[in-house]
């Protein structure tokens, strides 16, 4: 394990760290070569070997399995993808219903695979609660969101309203006035999932090399500083960790998100907070909060982070950074009982945002190159579906999935939108984040007049419109 990952709860508490895998130190051949051993690379390998067991699949990972966002995330395995509604808006009702069915089914299908493969990653299919909390405007936002979900074809079984008393039966949040509940989310321990999935892939015959950074790639294979893989199919699965030279960096913007975790909490504290059945929790703000009760009874709390100039991922995190204190304080706002407990871990990671703020599966059959990503913070579940889709595209198996609207055919350079060059993207994000921060301060402060609140929300909505094409 990378030394810096001791700050990350998921790696720090991993019972079996496992032996490091060897680096690639020779020239080899394979049917499919994959760059990156996060969920996208691993699920692609897994589904390829399920579909064609005699296939030769090699994964090259710069650090170790799960080193990227896959080992560090909030553990929400969602039956949702970011930007789903924008993809489905132009589709006919039949396609829309099929696509929604595929997306909603992710937690159940992933759960079945985990069970079959004996992957223990603390999977708990408890759904998600999106609460209207902290300030009164969140209720109107939540109700409007539920209306838009209905308009997009999600049923009452998919997303439904909980009034405050019903909400309290699931999670007890200070001042919450209601919530949207969906059953289509499961909680997992991210590093355990990455580790277990890698072992399952190896059992099926995949070869995984760690400490093997790809420094050159082409349609015929990959090269590291000490070896090469010759393969007719090359898949890039580097997501937010591709900024340093990998061409995908132009299409997927690396964005930071950070998390904190408490000590294991006694039953009396959970009695006050709820979380029975381990639903995950968020609220309706642009802070993009995300929480889960872990299997060892901690509360893990995350919130949206920031964009760094140039996008290089951060490796080391300082627990005393005000950004982590902001998360601890927010957690205490939701659950005042947390004022008495200590926080033991603080860490972050880098996720990838595509220019259209919606993820993609790209495959160019002519050159045998492909990628999936741009998950915008919702890749834990989506990578299961996208890995399966990539596998089907590689093996020319036509399926319902390969015809969904996020599947793009052709080279990434001609199918994906590029991010604006620096310093434009940094300036754009700085401006947008300042306005989002202003809106949050005005609404959560509770002292601003109505026109002030209205102006802040209007400005934030305008920025969102400009950013999202
Ligand atoms: C803090 C945080 C919280 C999040 N919470 C959630 C959540 O709760 N739910 C959710 O759905 N999503 C969440 N996400 C997003 C989710 O984790 C990602 O979308 C998902 O893990 C992406 O998986 P991936 O395999 O595509 O990329 P990654 O897991 O980032 O893997 C990319 C891998 O590529 C490797 N790599 C890069 N360059 C090279 C190279 N040149 N050669 C070889 N290897 C290379 C990296 O080392 C890395 O291991 C979160 C992300 C973060 C950072």
PDB file of C-alpha atoms in Angstrom, residues 218-457:
ATOM      1  CA  UNK A 218      -0.757   3.109 -29.369  1.00  0.00           C
ATOM      2  CA  UNK A 219      -3.309   0.959 -31.098  1.00  0.00           C
ATOM      3  CA  UNK A 220      -0.836  -1.942 -31.027  1.00  0.00           C
ATOM      4  CA  UNK A 221       0.007  -1.903 -27.337  1.00  0.00           C
ATOM      5  CA  UNK A 222       1.524  -0.244 -24.287  1.00  0.00           C
ATOM      6  CA  UNK A 223       5.001   0.481 -22.995  1.00  0.00           C
ATOM      7  CA  UNK A 224       6.318   1.024 -19.463  1.00  0.00           C
ATOM      8  CA  UNK A 225       9.895   1.906 -18.491  1.00  0.00           C
ATOM      9  CA  UNK A 226      10.743  -1.799 -18.149  1.00  0.00           C
ATOM     10  CA  UNK A 227       8.476  -3.729 -20.490  1.00  0.00           C
ATOM     11  CA  UNK A 228       5.720  -3.716 -23.068  1.00  0.00           C
ATOM     12  CA  UNK A 229       2.419  -5.369 -23.923  1.00  0.00           C
ATOM     13  CA  UNK A 230       1.585  -6.000 -27.534  1.00  0.00           C
ATOM     14  CA  UNK A 231      -2.199  -6.198 -27.923  1.00  0.00           C
ATOM     15  CA  UNK A 232      -4.751  -5.541 -30.674  1.00  0.00           C
ATOM     16  CA  UNK A 233      -7.125  -3.929 -28.134  1.00  0.00           C
ATOM     17  CA  UNK A 234      -6.022  -1.177 -25.722  1.00  0.00           C
ATOM     18  CA  UNK A 235      -8.349   0.275 -23.067  1.00  0.00           C
ATOM     19  CA  UNK A 236      -7.621   3.419 -21.065  1.00  0.00           C
ATOM     20  CA  UNK A 237      -9.191   3.315 -17.587  1.00  0.00           C
ATOM     21  CA  UNK A 238      -7.295   6.122 -15.849  1.00  0.00           C
ATOM     22  CA  UNK A 239     -10.242   8.519 -15.145  1.00  0.00           C
ATOM     23  CA  UNK A 240      -9.081  11.479 -12.968  1.00  0.00           C
ATOM     24  CA  UNK A 241      -5.533  10.116 -12.691  1.00  0.00           C
ATOM     25  CA  UNK A 242      -4.689  10.653 -16.343  1.00  0.00           C
ATOM     26  CA  UNK A 243      -3.676  14.310 -16.182  1.00  0.00           C
ATOM     27  CA  UNK A 244       0.059  13.674 -16.377  1.00  0.00           C
ATOM     28  CA  UNK A 245       0.418  13.113 -20.082  1.00  0.00           C
ATOM     29  CA  UNK A 246      -2.258  10.519 -20.830  1.00  0.00           C
ATOM     30  CA  UNK A 247      -4.299  11.987 -23.710  1.00  0.00           C
ATOM     31  CA  UNK A 248      -7.545  11.339 -21.829  1.00  0.00           C
ATOM     32  CA  UNK A 249      -6.595  14.309 -19.621  1.00  0.00           C
ATOM     33  CA  UNK A 250      -7.968  16.639 -22.297  1.00  0.00           C
ATOM     34  CA  UNK A 251     -11.444  15.112 -22.054  1.00  0.00           C
ATOM     35  CA  UNK A 252     -11.711  14.245 -18.368  1.00  0.00           C
ATOM     36  CA  UNK A 253     -11.075  17.000 -15.869  1.00  0.00           C
ATOM     37  CA  UNK A 254      -9.446  15.840 -12.599  1.00  0.00           C
ATOM     38  CA  UNK A 255     -11.407  17.157  -9.625  1.00  0.00           C
ATOM     39  CA  UNK A 256     -10.697  16.714  -5.905  1.00  0.00           C
ATOM     40  CA  UNK A 257     -13.146  15.441  -3.324  1.00  0.00           C
ATOM     41  CA  UNK A 258     -12.383  14.939   0.366  1.00  0.00           C
ATOM     42  CA  UNK A 259     -13.702  12.907   3.272  1.00  0.00           C
ATOM     43  CA  UNK A 260     -13.429  12.474   7.032  1.00  0.00           C
ATOM     44  CA  UNK A 261     -14.330   9.530   9.282  1.00  0.00           C
ATOM     45  CA  UNK A 262     -15.191   9.242  12.962  1.00  0.00           C
ATOM     46  CA  UNK A 263     -14.008   6.668  15.457  1.00  0.00           C
ATOM     47  CA  UNK A 264     -16.341   3.611  15.721  1.00  0.00           C
ATOM     48  CA  UNK A 265     -19.441   5.008  17.440  1.00  0.00           C
ATOM     49  CA  UNK A 266     -21.312   3.366  20.329  1.00  0.00           C
ATOM     50  CA  UNK A 267     -24.857   2.038  19.946  1.00  0.00           C
ATOM     51  CA  UNK A 268     -26.279   4.990  21.914  1.00  0.00           C
ATOM     52  CA  UNK A 269     -24.967   7.436  19.292  1.00  0.00           C
ATOM     53  CA  UNK A 270     -26.433   5.377  16.456  1.00  0.00           C
ATOM     54  CA  UNK A 271     -29.683   5.251  18.384  1.00  0.00           C
ATOM     55  CA  UNK A 272     -29.781   9.044  18.027  1.00  0.00           C
ATOM     56  CA  UNK A 273     -28.667   9.161  14.381  1.00  0.00           C
ATOM     57  CA  UNK A 274     -30.517   6.159  12.936  1.00  0.00           C
ATOM     58  CA  UNK A 275     -29.075   4.711   9.695  1.00  0.00           C
ATOM     59  CA  UNK A 276     -30.833   1.405  10.333  1.00  0.00           C
ATOM     60  CA  UNK A 277     -30.107  -0.920   7.393  1.00  0.00           C
ATOM     61  CA  UNK A 278     -27.160   1.331   6.443  1.00  0.00           C
ATOM     62  CA  UNK A 279     -28.824   3.722   3.964  1.00  0.00           C
ATOM     63  CA  UNK A 280     -26.419   6.356   2.641  1.00  0.00           C
ATOM     64  CA  UNK A 281     -27.250  10.033   3.116  1.00  0.00           C
ATOM     65  CA  UNK A 282     -26.887  13.374   1.357  1.00  0.00           C
ATOM     66  CA  UNK A 283     -28.597  16.765   1.483  1.00  0.00           C
ATOM     67  CA  UNK A 284     -29.790  19.270  -1.128  1.00  0.00           C
ATOM     68  CA  UNK A 285     -26.921  21.698  -1.515  1.00  0.00           C
ATOM     69  CA  UNK A 286     -24.156  22.378  -3.982  1.00  0.00           C
ATOM     70  CA  UNK A 287     -21.689  21.061  -1.405  1.00  0.00           C
ATOM     71  CA  UNK A 288     -22.570  17.554  -2.687  1.00  0.00           C
ATOM     72  CA  UNK A 289     -22.411  15.962   0.754  1.00  0.00           C
ATOM     73  CA  UNK A 290     -22.241  12.159   1.015  1.00  0.00           C
ATOM     74  CA  UNK A 291     -22.327  10.015   4.139  1.00  0.00           C
ATOM     75  CA  UNK A 292     -22.351   6.356   5.033  1.00  0.00           C
ATOM     76  CA  UNK A 293     -22.440   4.297   8.212  1.00  0.00           C
ATOM     77  CA  UNK A 294     -19.602   1.810   7.857  1.00  0.00           C
ATOM     78  CA  UNK A 295     -19.786  -1.856   8.793  1.00  0.00           C
ATOM     79  CA  UNK A 296     -17.599  -1.074  11.835  1.00  0.00           C
ATOM     80  CA  UNK A 297     -20.019   1.680  12.941  1.00  0.00           C
ATOM     81  CA  UNK A 298     -18.188   4.855  11.957  1.00  0.00           C
ATOM     82  CA  UNK A 299     -19.725   7.781  10.137  1.00  0.00           C
ATOM     83  CA  UNK A 300     -17.879   8.681   6.951  1.00  0.00           C
ATOM     84  CA  UNK A 301     -18.620  12.168   5.645  1.00  0.00           C
ATOM     85  CA  UNK A 302     -17.568  13.601   2.294  1.00  0.00           C
ATOM     86  CA  UNK A 303     -18.231  16.766   0.352  1.00  0.00           C
ATOM     87  CA  UNK A 304     -17.347  18.283  -2.974  1.00  0.00           C
ATOM     88  CA  UNK A 305     -13.773  19.542  -3.244  1.00  0.00           C
ATOM     89  CA  UNK A 306     -11.969  21.705  -5.718  1.00  0.00           C
ATOM     90  CA  UNK A 307     -10.138  21.916  -9.013  1.00  0.00           C
ATOM     91  CA  UNK A 308      -6.374  22.503  -8.929  1.00  0.00           C
ATOM     92  CA  UNK A 309      -4.632  24.364 -11.717  1.00  0.00           C
ATOM     93  CA  UNK A 310      -3.420  21.776 -14.237  1.00  0.00           C
ATOM     94  CA  UNK A 311      -5.363  19.014 -12.491  1.00  0.00           C
ATOM     95  CA  UNK A 312      -2.496  16.940 -11.041  1.00  0.00           C
ATOM     96  CA  UNK A 313      -3.873  14.585  -8.331  1.00  0.00           C
ATOM     97  CA  UNK A 314      -2.908  15.302  -4.702  1.00  0.00           C
ATOM     98  CA  UNK A 315      -1.199  12.466  -2.918  1.00  0.00           C
ATOM     99  CA  UNK A 316      -0.711  13.657   0.678  1.00  0.00           C
ATOM    100  CA  UNK A 317      -3.474  15.290   2.739  1.00  0.00           C
ATOM    101  CA  UNK A 318      -3.231  17.406   5.884  1.00  0.00           C
ATOM    102  CA  UNK A 319      -5.957  16.492   8.405  1.00  0.00           C
ATOM    103  CA  UNK A 320      -5.701  20.044   9.829  1.00  0.00           C
ATOM    104  CA  UNK A 321      -6.541  21.630   6.495  1.00  0.00           C
ATOM    105  CA  UNK A 322      -9.592  23.932   6.930  1.00  0.00           C
ATOM    106  CA  UNK A 323     -11.327  21.990   4.137  1.00  0.00           C
ATOM    107  CA  UNK A 324     -11.416  18.893   6.388  1.00  0.00           C
ATOM    108  CA  UNK A 325     -12.505  20.949   9.412  1.00  0.00           C
ATOM    109  CA  UNK A 326     -15.379  22.271   7.273  1.00  0.00           C
ATOM    110  CA  UNK A 327     -16.489  18.644   6.708  1.00  0.00           C
ATOM    111  CA  UNK A 328     -16.231  17.768  10.408  1.00  0.00           C
ATOM    112  CA  UNK A 329     -18.266  20.862  11.289  1.00  0.00           C
ATOM    113  CA  UNK A 330     -20.895  20.050   8.669  1.00  0.00           C
ATOM    114  CA  UNK A 331     -21.201  16.514  10.044  1.00  0.00           C
ATOM    115  CA  UNK A 332     -21.837  17.999  13.503  1.00  0.00           C
ATOM    116  CA  UNK A 333     -24.505  20.276  12.032  1.00  0.00           C
ATOM    117  CA  UNK A 334     -26.380  17.244  10.725  1.00  0.00           C
ATOM    118  CA  UNK A 335     -25.825  15.270  13.917  1.00  0.00           C
ATOM    119  CA  UNK A 336     -25.078  17.418  17.006  1.00  0.00           C
ATOM    120  CA  UNK A 337     -24.317  14.219  18.963  1.00  0.00           C
ATOM    121  CA  UNK A 338     -21.027  14.081  16.991  1.00  0.00           C
ATOM    122  CA  UNK A 339     -19.695  17.031  19.030  1.00  0.00           C
ATOM    123  CA  UNK A 340     -18.643  14.445  21.609  1.00  0.00           C
ATOM    124  CA  UNK A 341     -16.750  12.103  19.280  1.00  0.00           C
ATOM    125  CA  UNK A 342     -13.368  12.244  17.608  1.00  0.00           C
ATOM    126  CA  UNK A 343     -12.587  12.053  13.920  1.00  0.00           C
ATOM    127  CA  UNK A 344      -9.772   9.649  13.127  1.00  0.00           C
ATOM    128  CA  UNK A 345      -9.185   9.900   9.359  1.00  0.00           C
ATOM    129  CA  UNK A 346      -9.126  12.608   6.671  1.00  0.00           C
ATOM    130  CA  UNK A 347      -8.262  11.939   3.034  1.00  0.00           C
ATOM    131  CA  UNK A 348      -9.150  12.796  -0.514  1.00  0.00           C
ATOM    132  CA  UNK A 349      -8.944  11.616  -4.066  1.00  0.00           C
ATOM    133  CA  UNK A 350      -9.389  12.683  -7.644  1.00  0.00           C
ATOM    134  CA  UNK A 351     -12.457  12.009  -9.734  1.00  0.00           C
ATOM    135  CA  UNK A 352     -13.001  12.750 -13.412  1.00  0.00           C
ATOM    136  CA  UNK A 353     -15.526  15.153 -14.938  1.00  0.00           C
ATOM    137  CA  UNK A 354     -16.311  15.037 -18.640  1.00  0.00           C
ATOM    138  CA  UNK A 355     -16.986  18.316 -20.465  1.00  0.00           C
ATOM    139  CA  UNK A 356     -20.661  17.438 -20.877  1.00  0.00           C
ATOM    140  CA  UNK A 357     -20.913  16.516 -17.179  1.00  0.00           C
ATOM    141  CA  UNK A 358     -22.077  13.022 -18.089  1.00  0.00           C
ATOM    142  CA  UNK A 359     -19.992   9.838 -18.357  1.00  0.00           C
ATOM    143  CA  UNK A 360     -19.152   7.952 -21.531  1.00  0.00           C
ATOM    144  CA  UNK A 361     -18.177   4.592 -22.965  1.00  0.00           C
ATOM    145  CA  UNK A 362     -16.074   5.072 -26.094  1.00  0.00           C
ATOM    146  CA  UNK A 363     -14.914   2.298 -28.404  1.00  0.00           C
ATOM    147  CA  UNK A 364     -13.266   2.514 -31.798  1.00  0.00           C
ATOM    148  CA  UNK A 365     -13.492  -0.920 -33.409  1.00  0.00           C
ATOM    149  CA  UNK A 366     -11.222   0.137 -36.281  1.00  0.00           C
ATOM    150  CA  UNK A 367      -8.212   0.883 -34.060  1.00  0.00           C
ATOM    151  CA  UNK A 368      -9.169  -1.371 -31.113  1.00  0.00           C
ATOM    152  CA  UNK A 369      -8.961   1.499 -28.621  1.00  0.00           C
ATOM    153  CA  UNK A 370     -11.507   2.437 -25.992  1.00  0.00           C
ATOM    154  CA  UNK A 371     -12.172   4.115 -22.686  1.00  0.00           C
ATOM    155  CA  UNK A 372     -14.896   4.689 -20.104  1.00  0.00           C
ATOM    156  CA  UNK A 373     -15.117   7.404 -17.483  1.00  0.00           C
ATOM    157  CA  UNK A 374     -16.029  11.021 -16.822  1.00  0.00           C
ATOM    158  CA  UNK A 375     -18.279   9.670 -14.059  1.00  0.00           C
ATOM    159  CA  UNK A 376     -18.391  13.035 -12.228  1.00  0.00           C
ATOM    160  CA  UNK A 377     -18.324  11.423  -8.795  1.00  0.00           C
ATOM    161  CA  UNK A 378     -20.755   8.605  -9.578  1.00  0.00           C
ATOM    162  CA  UNK A 379     -18.481   5.879 -10.905  1.00  0.00           C
ATOM    163  CA  UNK A 380     -18.689   3.159  -8.263  1.00  0.00           C
ATOM    164  CA  UNK A 381     -21.865   1.645  -9.705  1.00  0.00           C
ATOM    165  CA  UNK A 382     -21.592   3.042 -13.235  1.00  0.00           C
ATOM    166  CA  UNK A 383     -18.211   1.341 -13.775  1.00  0.00           C
ATOM    167  CA  UNK A 384     -19.947  -2.041 -13.335  1.00  0.00           C
ATOM    168  CA  UNK A 385     -22.321  -1.249 -16.214  1.00  0.00           C
ATOM    169  CA  UNK A 386     -19.688   0.524 -18.311  1.00  0.00           C
ATOM    170  CA  UNK A 387     -17.110  -2.253 -17.842  1.00  0.00           C
ATOM    171  CA  UNK A 388     -19.692  -4.773 -19.019  1.00  0.00           C
ATOM    172  CA  UNK A 389     -20.558  -2.548 -21.984  1.00  0.00           C
ATOM    173  CA  UNK A 390     -16.894  -2.108 -22.967  1.00  0.00           C
ATOM    174  CA  UNK A 391     -16.387  -5.879 -22.770  1.00  0.00           C
ATOM    175  CA  UNK A 392     -19.356  -6.446 -25.087  1.00  0.00           C
ATOM    176  CA  UNK A 393     -18.114  -3.806 -27.537  1.00  0.00           C
ATOM    177  CA  UNK A 394     -14.604  -5.311 -27.593  1.00  0.00           C
ATOM    178  CA  UNK A 395     -16.002  -8.782 -28.307  1.00  0.00           C
ATOM    179  CA  UNK A 396     -18.532  -7.442 -30.861  1.00  0.00           C
ATOM    180  CA  UNK A 397     -21.457  -8.746 -28.804  1.00  0.00           C
ATOM    181  CA  UNK A 398     -24.413  -6.578 -29.659  1.00  0.00           C
ATOM    182  CA  UNK A 399     -26.612  -6.049 -26.592  1.00  0.00           C
ATOM    183  CA  UNK A 400     -29.133  -3.659 -25.140  1.00  0.00           C
ATOM    184  CA  UNK A 401     -26.230  -1.988 -23.296  1.00  0.00           C
ATOM    185  CA  UNK A 402     -24.093  -1.364 -26.382  1.00  0.00           C
ATOM    186  CA  UNK A 403     -26.949   0.675 -27.878  1.00  0.00           C
ATOM    187  CA  UNK A 404     -27.482   3.015 -24.922  1.00  0.00           C
ATOM    188  CA  UNK A 405     -26.954   6.742 -25.543  1.00  0.00           C
ATOM    189  CA  UNK A 406     -23.699   7.070 -23.561  1.00  0.00           C
ATOM    190  CA  UNK A 407     -21.974   4.593 -25.897  1.00  0.00           C
ATOM    191  CA  UNK A 408     -19.939   6.496 -28.482  1.00  0.00           C
ATOM    192  CA  UNK A 409     -18.334   4.840 -31.487  1.00  0.00           C
ATOM    193  CA  UNK A 410     -15.051   6.118 -32.898  1.00  0.00           C
ATOM    194  CA  UNK A 411     -11.795   7.509 -31.513  1.00  0.00           C
ATOM    195  CA  UNK A 412     -12.032   9.522 -28.275  1.00  0.00           C
ATOM    196  CA  UNK A 413     -10.574  12.532 -30.099  1.00  0.00           C
ATOM    197  CA  UNK A 414     -13.576  12.779 -32.407  1.00  0.00           C
ATOM    198  CA  UNK A 415     -16.357  11.640 -30.044  1.00  0.00           C
ATOM    199  CA  UNK A 416     -15.618  13.481 -26.774  1.00  0.00           C
ATOM    200  CA  UNK A 417     -15.722  17.203 -26.077  1.00  0.00           C
ATOM    201  CA  UNK A 418     -12.443  18.749 -24.963  1.00  0.00           C
ATOM    202  CA  UNK A 419     -12.102  20.868 -21.869  1.00  0.00           C
ATOM    203  CA  UNK A 420     -11.035  24.460 -22.407  1.00  0.00           C
ATOM    204  CA  UNK A 421      -7.266  24.964 -22.082  1.00  0.00           C
ATOM    205  CA  UNK A 422      -5.667  26.441 -18.963  1.00  0.00           C
ATOM    206  CA  UNK A 423      -5.957  29.023 -17.515  1.00  0.00           C
ATOM    207  CA  UNK A 424      -9.539  29.214 -18.802  1.00  0.00           C
ATOM    208  CA  UNK A 425     -10.773  26.089 -17.060  1.00  0.00           C
ATOM    209  CA  UNK A 426      -9.155  27.062 -13.754  1.00  0.00           C
ATOM    210  CA  UNK A 427     -10.625  30.570 -13.967  1.00  0.00           C
ATOM    211  CA  UNK A 428     -14.027  29.142 -14.897  1.00  0.00           C
ATOM    212  CA  UNK A 429     -14.055  26.772 -11.937  1.00  0.00           C
ATOM    213  CA  UNK A 430     -12.780  29.443  -9.532  1.00  0.00           C
ATOM    214  CA  UNK A 431     -15.593  31.791 -10.590  1.00  0.00           C
ATOM    215  CA  UNK A 432     -18.257  29.078 -10.420  1.00  0.00           C
ATOM    216  CA  UNK A 433     -17.082  27.792  -7.036  1.00  0.00           C
ATOM    217  CA  UNK A 434     -17.048  31.313  -5.571  1.00  0.00           C
ATOM    218  CA  UNK A 435     -20.683  31.776  -6.566  1.00  0.00           C
ATOM    219  CA  UNK A 436     -21.660  28.336  -5.243  1.00  0.00           C
ATOM    220  CA  UNK A 437     -19.843  29.179  -1.995  1.00  0.00           C
ATOM    221  CA  UNK A 438     -21.692  32.506  -1.770  1.00  0.00           C
ATOM    222  CA  UNK A 439     -25.053  30.767  -2.277  1.00  0.00           C
ATOM    223  CA  UNK A 440     -24.228  28.206   0.424  1.00  0.00           C
ATOM    224  CA  UNK A 441     -23.144  30.934   2.884  1.00  0.00           C
ATOM    225  CA  UNK A 442     -26.272  33.032   2.236  1.00  0.00           C
ATOM    226  CA  UNK A 443     -28.707  30.107   2.517  1.00  0.00           C
ATOM    227  CA  UNK A 444     -27.098  28.318   5.455  1.00  0.00           C
ATOM    228  CA  UNK A 445     -26.367  31.568   7.325  1.00  0.00           C
ATOM    229  CA  UNK A 446     -30.118  32.146   7.673  1.00  0.00           C
ATOM    230  CA  UNK A 447     -29.799  35.910   8.252  1.00  0.00           C
ATOM    231  CA  UNK A 448     -29.856  37.252   4.680  1.00  0.00           C
ATOM    232  CA  UNK A 449     -33.008  38.903   3.355  1.00  0.00           C
ATOM    233  CA  UNK A 450     -35.233  37.209   0.775  1.00  0.00           C
ATOM    234  CA  UNK A 451     -33.939  39.216  -2.202  1.00  0.00           C
ATOM    235  CA  UNK A 452     -30.352  38.392  -1.187  1.00  0.00           C
ATOM    236  CA  UNK A 453     -31.152  34.670  -1.002  1.00  0.00           C
ATOM    237  CA  UNK A 454     -32.986  34.854  -4.299  1.00  0.00           C
ATOM    238  CA  UNK A 455     -30.075  36.594  -6.030  1.00  0.00           C
ATOM    239  CA  UNK A 456     -27.548  34.065  -4.699  1.00  0.00           C
ATOM    240  CA  UNK A 457     -29.638  31.090  -5.873  1.00  0.00           C
TER     241      UNK A 457
END
